[in-house]
Amino acid sequence: MSDLDRVLAAVDADLDAAIARLFDFLRIPSISTDRAYAAECRRAGQWLVDDLAGLGLTATLNDTPGHPVVTARSEGGAGKRVLFYGHYDVQPVDPLNLWDNPPFEPTLIEGPNGAKRIVARGSSDDKGQVMTFVEACRAYLKVTGALPVDVTFLVEGEEESGSGNLPPFLAANKEGLKADIALVCDTSMWDRQTPAITISLRGLMHDEIVITCANRDLHSGYYGGAAANPLHVLSKIIASVHGADGHIAIPGFYDGVTEPPDAVKAQWASLGLTPESFLGPIGLTTPIGEAGRSLVEMTTSRPTFEVNGMWGGYIGEGGKTVIPSIATAKITCRLVAGQDPIHVRDAVRAFIRAQLPPDAKVEFLSGDGSPAVAVSHDNPNLARAAAALEGEWGTPAVTIGGGGSIPIVGHFKKTLDQDTLLIGFALDDDRIHSPNEKYDLTSFHKGIRSWVRVLAALAD
Amino acid sequence: MSDLDRVLAAVDADLDAAIARLFDFLRIPSISTDRAYAAECRRAGQWLVDDLAGLGLTATLNDTPGHPVVTARSEGGAGKRVLFYGHYDVQPVDPLNLWDNPPFEPTLIEGPNGAKRIVARGSSDDKGQVMTFVEACRAYLKVTGALPVDVTFLVEGEEESGSGNLPPFLAANKEGLKADIALVCDTSMWDRQTPAITISLRGLMHDEIVITCANRDLHSGYYGGAAANPLHVLSKIIASVHGADGHIAIPGFYDGVTEPPDAVKAQWASLGLTPESFLGPIGLTTPIGEAGRSLVEMTTSRPTFEVNGMWGGYIGEGGKTVIPSIATAKITCRLVAGQDPIHVRDAVRAFIRAQLPPDAKVEFLSGDGSPAVAVSHDNPNLARAAAALEGEWGTPAVTIGGGGSIPIVGHFKKTLDQDTLLIGFALDDDRIHSPNEKYDLTSFHKGIRSWVRVLAALAD
């Protein structure tokens, strides 16, 4: 029997005890957004420090201006090191009356689909996910006395309240946190059978466009028909951004954008994401992205131009016959790997300036951003982790991008110069942030086994 | 010496006394928007009633839920009757410290341009203008014992506060107010030398357009690139309304619009209204109306489509990466003679519906309006009044349209079925509604003489 098989067997044998440990962790109401729970947050952090110290790791509860950060290190001298990130804080529980059981009294019940589930606030987001990794380490250490790769834990207590103290903590502890790759366990499976690795997150460029025409609001009777209206000007500009084929018409906008490997695109196409399944729940039927692109591409590997807010003139009750002086739009562009936020910003601005009619002036009030973060499809750690997950689930792992940004991943890249693989075992029906949050027992059990396999694979 | 010459001579001889009477009227602080001045408003109305009764007219101070309405009738049996409209209330005077003299202590001074001017709140808007007509009647009655046409006075005290009680007063006194033509003295000369008659006012159609896409606001990272954005949809619609030539592209929008007679258009072209003179003061340089149209046409004889207000998504401080669910625009169309507001509304709505992409729904929340009011260029009273004004000023009177609406003119048309000529002697530099409001002595003196001539001409 190989070391790996023995460790996996130990995971199976220890499952009840692992559940009991998670329940202890879940009983601590570590709600980070409510100052009344500050002591409970600290207690949750200390619980985790104690548990990790019990494994023989050097574990520390690090004070910050907010809730403390848990760090722990193994020092096996394995040569390779991974940084594991998660969070011990949880969302508030209101409305309490919608919970079938008290949110901090975890229960193991059978769900309507016949699958056993752990129900409690934090069961999925993120204590249950954090403990999959902790239990994997525990099993390895128990069976083999060592970890196949060295591990640094970074588990914060403010993820649900903005992670405000984490970037300075990273900056102040760069050296101690440096690793070969970061692993984040705070995401979902693709579906119940299919594991997923998120390897890219779109970046963001934000700007605010202010168009001014006349030097004051005008009476639309006296000047109407002769005087320029900045809402008309701004509408024409916004209308010109997207062609009928959904392509963004701004020269230079796509500079640097590359295509994912054909194999990856083929995998995305095979996922069967449909307008019905993706857009149906939000009341829509028709993707508006570039013609010929799949929904996965539109939302993860292609950049966007979005007006998030727009206003001008009279927007109160009733009417006012005014030609406004000023019209404003707040825009954001989701960026993909290869795009430079400032280059995109300047392309957008040049495109707008080139379209201004004689009497319209433009000001830009914001104009900053952060690039996309992405692990190369060629990264050997990605292939190792994907193979490990397939070994556990029997289905190839999907390699996807995230449409939005997860700031911590950007900070790992920027501050620690470190790539991240996001691997999680949550499911779409976990009701995170809602009453009756749950984590499937399968997610927990096979999640632990998955990490055992990933840790082994990364050592290669 | 003709009757007309004798009356004009009497006007000249009586000018100092006329100025003294106007000063008495101006000394009454009849600010209608401030309830503290309610008694002063009543006193101003009563002053006018007394003055008109002194001329032998049947004069009445009519109570309303607000400030009283002055009515007076001559009963000479001349056969023809005109309804004269003006207002005795004035604007507030703040900021008081910007007045060179107290606003209700009228002075006759020489202006910076060497012309004598009467300075006081209400000197131009509208007590001075009202008294030009009263003094013309006084001179006629004094010299000839009768008026060439019968006159009904309607002088309200709430014009500066919305005229809220006037429409019901008109409706309740239809029969007593009926005349052959209405004369309104509350407008300006074209310039210092050129008298003007306003014979049309644009109508208005207003609507509110609400575009909805998704059933809730969306995260622009997760859905961005795939989900429809109602601000993009609305911008495309607004952008499609005006062609590059300024023409409104909505099918049916111009139905019923006619061209003014060539002579009128030639007169407008000769007025020398330039982008510099008209748009310069508001910081603009370039008329945006239909190619080939003059500024006068753009602002008076051609209809418009204007977005008065538009909003959607996040419009607060900072940013929010949202794809909004809803976008809204408040629009108005200025209408010209021949256009039906409901027909225009339906044309606009059909144009918008025809452009909706699959996932956009539209609701219209308002959608009502009032037609333009216009006296035919063939109306014989117009020709008579124009000839009379030319007789006084030595320059042909300009026949123009007003770009906006003056509600009283619509009410005269709708309630009394009566056409209106707007003739006034104010000048653009009269500073109405501002500190140091003035009325040129020439406006007052030649205004009286003008009305003498118009009254004589209308009798023909």
Coordinates of N, CA and C in Angstrom, one line a residue, chain B residues 159-339:
Chain B
E159 N -48.9 85.5 -11.6 CA -48.1 85.0 -12.7 C -46.7 84.5 -12.3
E160 N -46.1 85.2 -11.3 CA -44.8 84.8 -10.8 C -44.8 83.6 -9.9
S161 N -46.0 83.2 -9.5 CA -46.1 82.0 -8.6 C -46.9 80.9 -9.3
G162 N -47.0 80.9 -10.6 CA -47.6 79.7 -11.3 C -49.0 79.9 -11.8
S163 N -49.6 81.0 -11.6 CA -51.0 81.3 -12.2 C -52.0 80.2 -11.9
G164 N -51.8 79.5 -10.7 CA -52.6 78.4 -10.4 C -54.1 78.6 -10.3
N165 N -54.5 79.8 -10.0 CA -55.9 80.1 -9.9 C -56.5 80.7 -11.1
L166 N -55.7 80.9 -12.1 CA -56.2 81.6 -13.3 C -57.1 80.7 -14.2
P167 N -56.7 79.4 -14.5 CA -57.5 78.6 -15.4 C -58.9 78.4 -14.8
P168 N -59.1 78.1 -13.5 CA -60.5 78.0 -13.1 C -61.2 79.3 -13.2
F169 N -60.5 80.4 -13.0 CA -61.2 81.7 -13.1 C -61.7 82.0 -14.5
L170 N -60.8 81.6 -15.5 CA -61.2 81.7 -16.9 C -62.4 80.8 -17.2
A171 N -62.4 79.6 -16.7 CA -63.5 78.7 -16.9 C -64.8 79.2 -16.4
A172 N -64.7 79.8 -15.2 CA -65.9 80.3 -14.5 C -66.4 81.6 -15.1
N173 N -65.6 82.3 -15.9 CA -66.0 83.6 -16.4 C -65.8 83.7 -17.9
K174 N -66.0 82.5 -18.5 CA -65.9 82.5 -20.0 C -66.6 83.6 -20.7
E175 N -67.9 83.7 -20.4 CA -68.7 84.6 -21.2 C -68.3 86.1 -21.1
G176 N -68.0 86.5 -19.8 CA -67.6 87.8 -19.6 C -66.2 88.2 -20.2
L177 N -65.4 87.2 -20.5 CA -64.0 87.4 -21.0 C -63.9 87.3 -22.5
K178 N -65.0 86.8 -23.1 CA -64.9 86.5 -24.6 C -64.6 87.8 -25.3
A179 N -63.7 87.7 -26.3 CA -63.4 88.9 -27.1 C -63.0 88.4 -28.5
D180 N -62.7 89.3 -29.4 CA -62.3 88.9 -30.7 C -60.8 88.5 -30.8
I181 N -60.0 89.1 -30.0 CA -58.6 88.7 -30.0 C -58.0 89.0 -28.6
A182 N -57.1 88.3 -28.1 CA -56.4 88.6 -26.9 C -55.1 89.3 -27.2
L183 N -54.7 90.2 -26.3 CA -53.4 90.9 -26.4 C -52.7 90.7 -25.1
V184 N -51.5 90.2 -25.2 CA -50.7 90.0 -24.0 C -49.5 90.9 -24.0
C185 N -49.3 91.7 -23.0 CA -48.1 92.6 -22.9 C -47.2 92.1 -21.8
D186 N -46.3 91.1 -22.2 CA -45.4 90.5 -21.2 C -44.2 90.0 -21.9
T187 N -43.9 90.5 -23.2 CA -42.8 90.0 -24.0 C -41.9 91.2 -24.4
S188 N -40.9 90.9 -25.2 CA -39.9 91.8 -25.5 C -39.9 92.3 -27.0
M189 N -39.3 93.4 -27.2 CA -39.0 93.8 -28.6 C -37.9 92.9 -29.2
W190 N -37.8 92.8 -30.5 CA -36.8 92.0 -31.1 C -35.4 92.6 -30.7
D191 N -35.3 94.0 -30.9 CA -34.2 94.7 -30.4 C -34.6 96.1 -30.2
R192 N -33.7 97.1 -29.8 CA -34.2 98.4 -29.4 C -35.0 99.1 -30.5
Q193 N -34.7 98.8 -31.8 CA -35.4 99.5 -32.8 C -36.6 98.7 -33.4
T194 N -36.6 97.4 -33.2 CA -37.5 96.5 -33.9 C -38.6 95.9 -33.1
P195 N -39.9 96.4 -33.3 CA -41.0 95.8 -32.5 C -41.2 94.3 -33.0
A196 N -41.8 93.5 -32.1 CA -42.0 92.1 -32.4 C -43.4 91.7 -31.9
I197 N -44.0 90.8 -32.7 CA -45.3 90.2 -32.4 C -45.1 88.7 -32.3
T198 N -45.3 88.1 -31.2 CA -45.2 86.7 -31.1 C -46.6 86.1 -31.4
I199 N -46.6 85.2 -32.4 CA -47.9 84.7 -32.8 C -48.0 83.1 -32.6
S200 N -46.9 82.5 -32.2 CA -47.0 81.1 -32.0 C -46.1 80.7 -30.8
L201 N -46.5 79.7 -30.1 CA -45.7 79.1 -29.0 C -45.7 77.6 -29.2
R202 N -44.5 77.0 -29.0 CA -44.5 75.6 -29.2 C -45.2 74.8 -28.1
G203 N -45.8 73.7 -28.5 CA -46.4 72.8 -27.6 C -45.4 71.9 -26.9
L204 N -45.9 70.9 -26.2 CA -45.0 70.0 -25.5 C -45.6 68.6 -25.4
M205 N -44.8 67.6 -25.6 CA -45.2 66.2 -25.3 C -44.1 65.7 -24.3
H206 N -44.6 65.2 -23.2 CA -43.6 64.6 -22.2 C -43.9 63.2 -22.0
D207 N -42.8 62.4 -21.8 CA -42.9 61.0 -21.5 C -41.8 60.6 -20.7
E208 N -41.9 59.4 -20.0 CA -40.8 58.8 -19.3 C -40.6 57.4 -19.7
I209 N -39.4 57.1 -20.1 CA -39.1 55.8 -20.7 C -38.3 55.0 -19.7
V210 N -38.8 53.8 -19.4 CA -38.2 52.9 -18.4 C -37.8 51.6 -19.1
I211 N -36.5 51.4 -19.2 CA -36.0 50.1 -19.9 C -35.6 49.2 -18.8
T212 N -36.1 48.0 -18.8 CA -35.7 46.9 -17.8 C -35.1 45.7 -18.6
C213 N -33.9 45.3 -18.1 CA -33.4 44.0 -18.6 C -33.5 42.9 -17.6
A214 N -32.4 42.7 -16.8 CA -32.4 41.6 -15.9 C -33.5 41.9 -14.8
N215 N -33.8 40.8 -14.0 CA -34.8 41.0 -12.9 C -34.2 41.6 -11.7
R216 N -32.9 41.8 -11.7 CA -32.3 42.5 -10.5 C -30.9 43.1 -11.0
D217 N -30.3 43.9 -10.2 CA -29.0 44.4 -10.5 C -28.0 43.2 -10.5
L218 N -27.1 43.2 -11.4 CA -26.2 42.0 -11.5 C -24.7 42.4 -11.2
H219 N -24.0 41.4 -10.7 CA -22.5 41.6 -10.5 C -21.9 41.6 -11.9
S220 N -21.1 42.7 -12.1 CA -20.6 42.9 -13.5 C -19.4 41.9 -13.7
G221 N -18.8 41.3 -12.7 CA -17.8 40.3 -12.9 C -18.4 39.0 -13.4
Y222 N -19.4 38.6 -12.6 CA -20.0 37.3 -12.9 C -20.8 37.3 -14.2
Y223 N -21.6 38.3 -14.5 CA -22.4 38.4 -15.7 C -21.9 39.3 -16.8
G224 N -20.9 40.1 -16.5 CA -20.4 41.0 -17.5 C -19.9 40.4 -18.7
G225 N -20.4 40.8 -19.9 CA -20.0 40.2 -21.1 C -21.2 39.4 -21.7
A226 N -22.1 38.9 -20.8 CA -23.2 38.1 -21.3 C -24.5 38.7 -21.1
A227 N -24.7 39.5 -20.0 CA -26.0 40.0 -19.7 C -26.3 41.4 -20.3
A228 N -27.5 41.6 -20.8 CA -27.8 42.9 -21.4 C -27.8 44.0 -20.3
N229 N -27.4 45.2 -20.7 CA -27.3 46.4 -19.8 C -28.3 47.4 -20.3
P230 N -29.3 47.8 -19.5 CA -30.4 48.7 -20.0 C -29.8 50.1 -20.3
L231 N -28.7 50.5 -19.6 CA -28.1 51.8 -19.9 C -27.5 51.8 -21.4
H232 N -27.0 50.6 -21.8 CA -26.5 50.5 -23.2 C -27.7 50.6 -24.1
V233 N -28.7 49.9 -23.8 CA -29.9 49.8 -24.6 C -30.5 51.2 -24.8
L234 N -30.7 51.9 -23.7 CA -31.3 53.2 -23.7 C -30.4 54.2 -24.4
S235 N -29.1 54.1 -24.2 CA -28.2 55.0 -25.0 C -28.3 54.8 -26.5
K236 N -28.4 53.5 -26.9 CA -28.5 53.3 -28.3 C -29.8 53.9 -28.9
I237 N -30.9 53.8 -28.1 CA -32.1 54.4 -28.5 C -32.0 55.9 -28.7
I238 N -31.5 56.5 -27.6 CA -31.4 58.0 -27.6 C -30.5 58.4 -28.8
A239 N -29.4 57.7 -29.0 CA -28.4 58.0 -30.0 C -29.0 57.9 -31.4
S240 N -30.1 57.1 -31.5 CA -30.7 56.9 -32.9 C -31.7 57.9 -33.2
V241 N -32.1 58.8 -32.3 CA -33.2 59.7 -32.5 C -32.8 60.8 -33.5
H242 N -31.6 61.3 -33.4 CA -31.1 62.4 -34.2 C -30.1 61.9 -35.3
G243 N -30.4 62.2 -36.5 CA -29.4 61.9 -37.6 C -28.3 62.8 -37.5
A244 N -27.2 62.5 -38.3 CA -26.1 63.4 -38.3 C -26.4 64.8 -38.8
D245 N -27.6 64.9 -39.6 CA -28.0 66.2 -40.1 C -29.0 66.9 -39.1
G246 N -29.1 66.4 -37.9 CA -30.0 67.0 -36.9 C -31.4 66.7 -37.1
H247 N -31.8 66.0 -38.2 CA -33.2 65.6 -38.4 C -33.6 64.5 -37.4
I248 N -34.8 64.6 -37.0 CA -35.3 63.5 -36.0 C -35.8 62.4 -36.9
A249 N -35.2 61.2 -36.6 CA -35.4 60.0 -37.4 C -36.6 59.2 -37.1
I250 N -37.4 59.7 -36.2 CA -38.6 58.9 -35.7 C -39.7 59.0 -36.8
P251 N -40.1 57.8 -37.4 CA -41.1 57.9 -38.4 C -42.4 58.5 -37.9
G252 N -43.0 59.5 -38.7 CA -44.2 60.1 -38.3 C -44.1 61.3 -37.4
F253 N -42.8 61.5 -36.9 CA -42.6 62.6 -35.9 C -43.0 64.0 -36.5
Y254 N -42.7 64.2 -37.8 CA -43.0 65.5 -38.4 C -44.4 65.6 -39.0
D255 N -45.2 64.6 -38.9 CA -46.5 64.6 -39.5 C -47.2 65.9 -39.1
G256 N -47.7 66.6 -40.1 CA -48.6 67.8 -39.9 C -47.8 69.1 -39.8
V257 N -46.4 69.0 -39.7 CA -45.6 70.2 -39.6 C -45.6 70.9 -41.0
T258 N -45.9 72.2 -40.9 CA -45.9 73.0 -42.2 C -44.8 74.0 -42.2
E259 N -44.5 74.6 -43.3 CA -43.5 75.6 -43.4 C -44.1 77.0 -43.3
P260 N -43.5 77.9 -42.6 CA -44.1 79.3 -42.6 C -44.0 79.9 -44.0
P261 N -44.7 80.9 -44.3 CA -44.7 81.6 -45.6 C -43.2 82.0 -45.9
D262 N -42.9 82.0 -47.2 CA -41.5 82.4 -47.5 C -41.1 83.8 -47.0
A263 N -42.1 84.7 -47.1 CA -41.9 86.1 -46.6 C -41.4 86.1 -45.2
V264 N -42.1 85.2 -44.4 CA -41.8 85.2 -43.0 C -40.4 84.6 -42.7
K265 N -40.1 83.5 -43.5 CA -38.7 82.9 -43.4 C -37.7 83.9 -43.8
A266 N -38.0 84.7 -44.9 CA -37.0 85.7 -45.3 C -36.8 86.8 -44.2
Q267 N -37.9 87.1 -43.6 CA -37.8 88.1 -42.5 C -36.9 87.6 -41.4
W268 N -37.1 86.3 -41.0 CA -36.3 85.7 -40.0 C -34.8 85.6 -40.4
A269 N -34.6 85.3 -41.6 CA -33.2 85.2 -42.1 C -32.5 86.6 -42.0
S270 N -33.3 87.6 -42.2 CA -32.8 89.0 -42.2 C -32.5 89.5 -40.8
L271 N -32.9 88.8 -39.8 CA -32.8 89.3 -38.4 C -31.4 89.3 -37.9
G272 N -30.6 88.5 -38.6 CA -29.1 88.5 -38.2 C -28.9 87.8 -36.9
L273 N -29.7 86.9 -36.5 CA -29.5 86.1 -35.2 C -28.3 85.1 -35.6
T274 N -27.2 85.2 -34.8 CA -26.1 84.4 -35.1 C -25.8 83.5 -33.9
P275 N -25.0 82.4 -34.2 CA -24.6 81.5 -33.2 C -23.8 82.3 -32.1
E276 N -23.0 83.3 -32.5 CA -22.3 84.1 -31.5 C -23.2 84.8 -30.6
S277 N -24.3 85.4 -31.1 CA -25.1 86.2 -30.3 C -26.1 85.4 -29.5
F278 N -26.5 84.3 -30.1 CA -27.6 83.5 -29.4 C -26.9 82.4 -28.5
L279 N -25.9 81.7 -29.0 CA -25.3 80.6 -28.2 C -24.1 81.1 -27.4
G280 N -23.4 82.1 -27.8 CA -22.2 82.6 -27.1 C -22.4 82.7 -25.6
P281 N -23.5 83.4 -25.2 CA -23.6 83.7 -23.8 C -23.8 82.4 -22.9
I282 N -24.2 81.3 -23.5 CA -24.3 80.1 -22.8 C -23.1 79.1 -23.0
G283 N -22.1 79.7 -23.6 CA -20.9 78.9 -23.8 C -20.8 78.0 -24.9
L284 N -21.7 78.1 -25.9 CA -21.8 77.2 -27.0 C -21.5 78.0 -28.3
T285 N -21.1 77.3 -29.4 CA -20.8 77.9 -30.6 C -21.6 77.4 -31.8
T286 N -22.1 76.2 -31.7 CA -22.6 75.5 -32.9 C -24.0 75.0 -32.8
P287 N -25.0 75.5 -33.6 CA -26.3 75.0 -33.5 C -26.4 73.6 -33.9
I288 N -27.2 72.8 -33.1 CA -27.3 71.3 -33.4 C -28.5 70.9 -34.1
G289 N -29.3 71.9 -34.6 CA -30.6 71.6 -35.2 C -30.4 71.1 -36.7
E290 N -31.5 71.0 -37.4 CA -31.5 70.4 -38.7 C -30.6 71.3 -39.6
A291 N -29.8 70.6 -40.5 CA -29.0 71.3 -41.4 C -29.9 72.1 -42.3
G292 N -29.4 73.3 -42.6 CA -30.1 74.2 -43.5 C -31.2 75.1 -42.9
R293 N -31.4 74.9 -41.6 CA -32.4 75.7 -40.9 C -31.8 76.8 -40.1
S294 N -32.4 77.9 -40.1 CA -31.9 79.0 -39.3 C -32.1 78.8 -37.8
L295 N -31.4 79.6 -37.0 CA -31.6 79.5 -35.6 C -33.0 79.8 -35.2
V296 N -33.7 80.8 -35.9 CA -35.0 81.1 -35.5 C -35.9 79.9 -35.8
E297 N -35.7 79.3 -36.9 CA -36.5 78.1 -37.2 C -36.3 77.0 -36.2
M298 N -35.0 76.7 -35.9 CA -34.7 75.6 -34.9 C -35.4 75.8 -33.6
T299 N -35.5 77.1 -33.2 CA -36.0 77.3 -31.8 C -37.5 77.7 -31.8
T300 N -38.1 77.9 -32.9 CA -39.5 78.3 -32.9 C -40.4 77.5 -33.8
S301 N -40.0 77.2 -35.0 CA -40.9 76.7 -36.0 C -40.7 75.2 -36.3
R302 N -39.6 74.6 -35.6 CA -39.3 73.2 -35.8 C -39.4 72.5 -34.4
P303 N -39.9 71.2 -34.5 CA -40.1 70.5 -33.2 C -38.8 69.9 -32.8
T304 N -38.7 69.5 -31.5 CA -37.5 69.0 -30.9 C -37.8 67.7 -30.2
F305 N -36.7 67.0 -29.9 CA -36.7 65.8 -29.0 C -35.6 66.0 -28.0
E306 N -35.9 66.1 -26.8 CA -34.9 66.4 -25.8 C -34.9 65.4 -24.6
V307 N -33.8 64.9 -24.2 CA -33.7 64.2 -23.0 C -33.5 65.2 -21.8
N308 N -34.4 65.3 -21.0 CA -34.3 66.3 -19.9 C -33.6 65.7 -18.7
G309 N -33.7 64.4 -18.6 CA -33.0 63.7 -17.4 C -32.9 62.2 -17.8
M310 N -31.9 61.6 -17.3 CA -31.6 60.2 -17.6 C -30.8 59.6 -16.4
W311 N -31.2 58.4 -16.0 CA -30.4 57.8 -15.0 C -30.6 56.3 -14.9
G312 N -29.6 55.7 -14.3 CA -29.7 54.2 -14.1 C -28.4 53.8 -13.4
G313 N -28.5 52.7 -12.6 CA -27.4 52.1 -12.0 C -26.9 52.9 -10.8
Y314 N -25.6 52.8 -10.5 CA -25.1 53.4 -9.3 C -24.6 54.8 -9.6
I315 N -25.2 55.8 -8.9 CA -24.8 57.2 -9.2 C -24.3 57.9 -8.0
G316 N -23.9 57.2 -7.0 CA -23.4 57.8 -5.8 C -21.9 58.0 -5.8
E317 N -21.3 58.3 -4.7 CA -19.8 58.5 -4.6 C -19.1 57.2 -4.9
G318 N -17.9 57.3 -5.5 CA -17.1 56.1 -5.7 C -17.7 55.2 -6.8
G319 N -17.5 53.9 -6.7 CA -17.9 53.1 -7.8 C -18.6 51.8 -7.3
K320 N -19.4 51.2 -8.1 CA -20.0 49.9 -7.8 C -20.1 49.1 -9.1
T321 N -19.6 47.9 -9.1 CA -19.5 47.2 -10.3 C -20.7 46.4 -10.6
V322 N -21.8 47.2 -11.0 CA -23.1 46.6 -11.1 C -23.5 46.7 -12.6
I323 N -24.2 45.7 -13.1 CA -25.0 45.9 -14.3 C -26.4 46.2 -13.9
P324 N -26.9 47.4 -14.1 CA -28.2 47.8 -13.6 C -29.3 47.0 -14.2
S325 N -30.4 46.9 -13.5 CA -31.6 46.3 -14.1 C -32.5 47.3 -14.8
I326 N -32.4 48.5 -14.5 CA -33.3 49.5 -15.0 C -32.6 50.8 -15.4
A327 N -33.0 51.4 -16.5 CA -32.5 52.7 -17.0 C -33.7 53.5 -17.4
T328 N -33.7 54.8 -17.0 CA -34.8 55.7 -17.2 C -34.4 57.0 -17.9
A329 N -35.3 57.5 -18.8 CA -35.1 58.8 -19.4 C -36.4 59.6 -19.3
K330 N -36.3 60.8 -18.9 CA -37.4 61.7 -19.0 C -37.2 62.5 -20.3
I331 N -38.2 62.5 -21.2 CA -38.0 63.2 -22.4 C -39.2 64.2 -22.6
T332 N -38.9 65.3 -23.4 CA -39.9 66.2 -23.9 C -39.7 66.5 -25.3
C333 N -40.7 66.7 -26.0 CA -40.7 67.1 -27.4 C -41.4 68.5 -27.5
R334 N -40.7 69.5 -28.0 CA -41.4 70.8 -28.3 C -42.1 70.6 -29.6
L335 N -43.3 71.0 -29.6 CA -44.2 70.7 -30.8 C -44.5 72.0 -31.5
V336 N -44.7 71.9 -32.8 CA -45.1 73.1 -33.5 C -46.5 72.9 -34.1
A337 N -47.1 74.0 -34.7 CA -48.4 74.0 -35.2 C -48.6 72.8 -36.2
G338 N -49.7 72.1 -36.0 CA -49.9 70.9 -36.9 C -49.6 69.6 -36.3
Q339 N -48.8 69.6 -35.2 CA -48.5 68.3 -34.6 C -49.5 68.0 -33.5

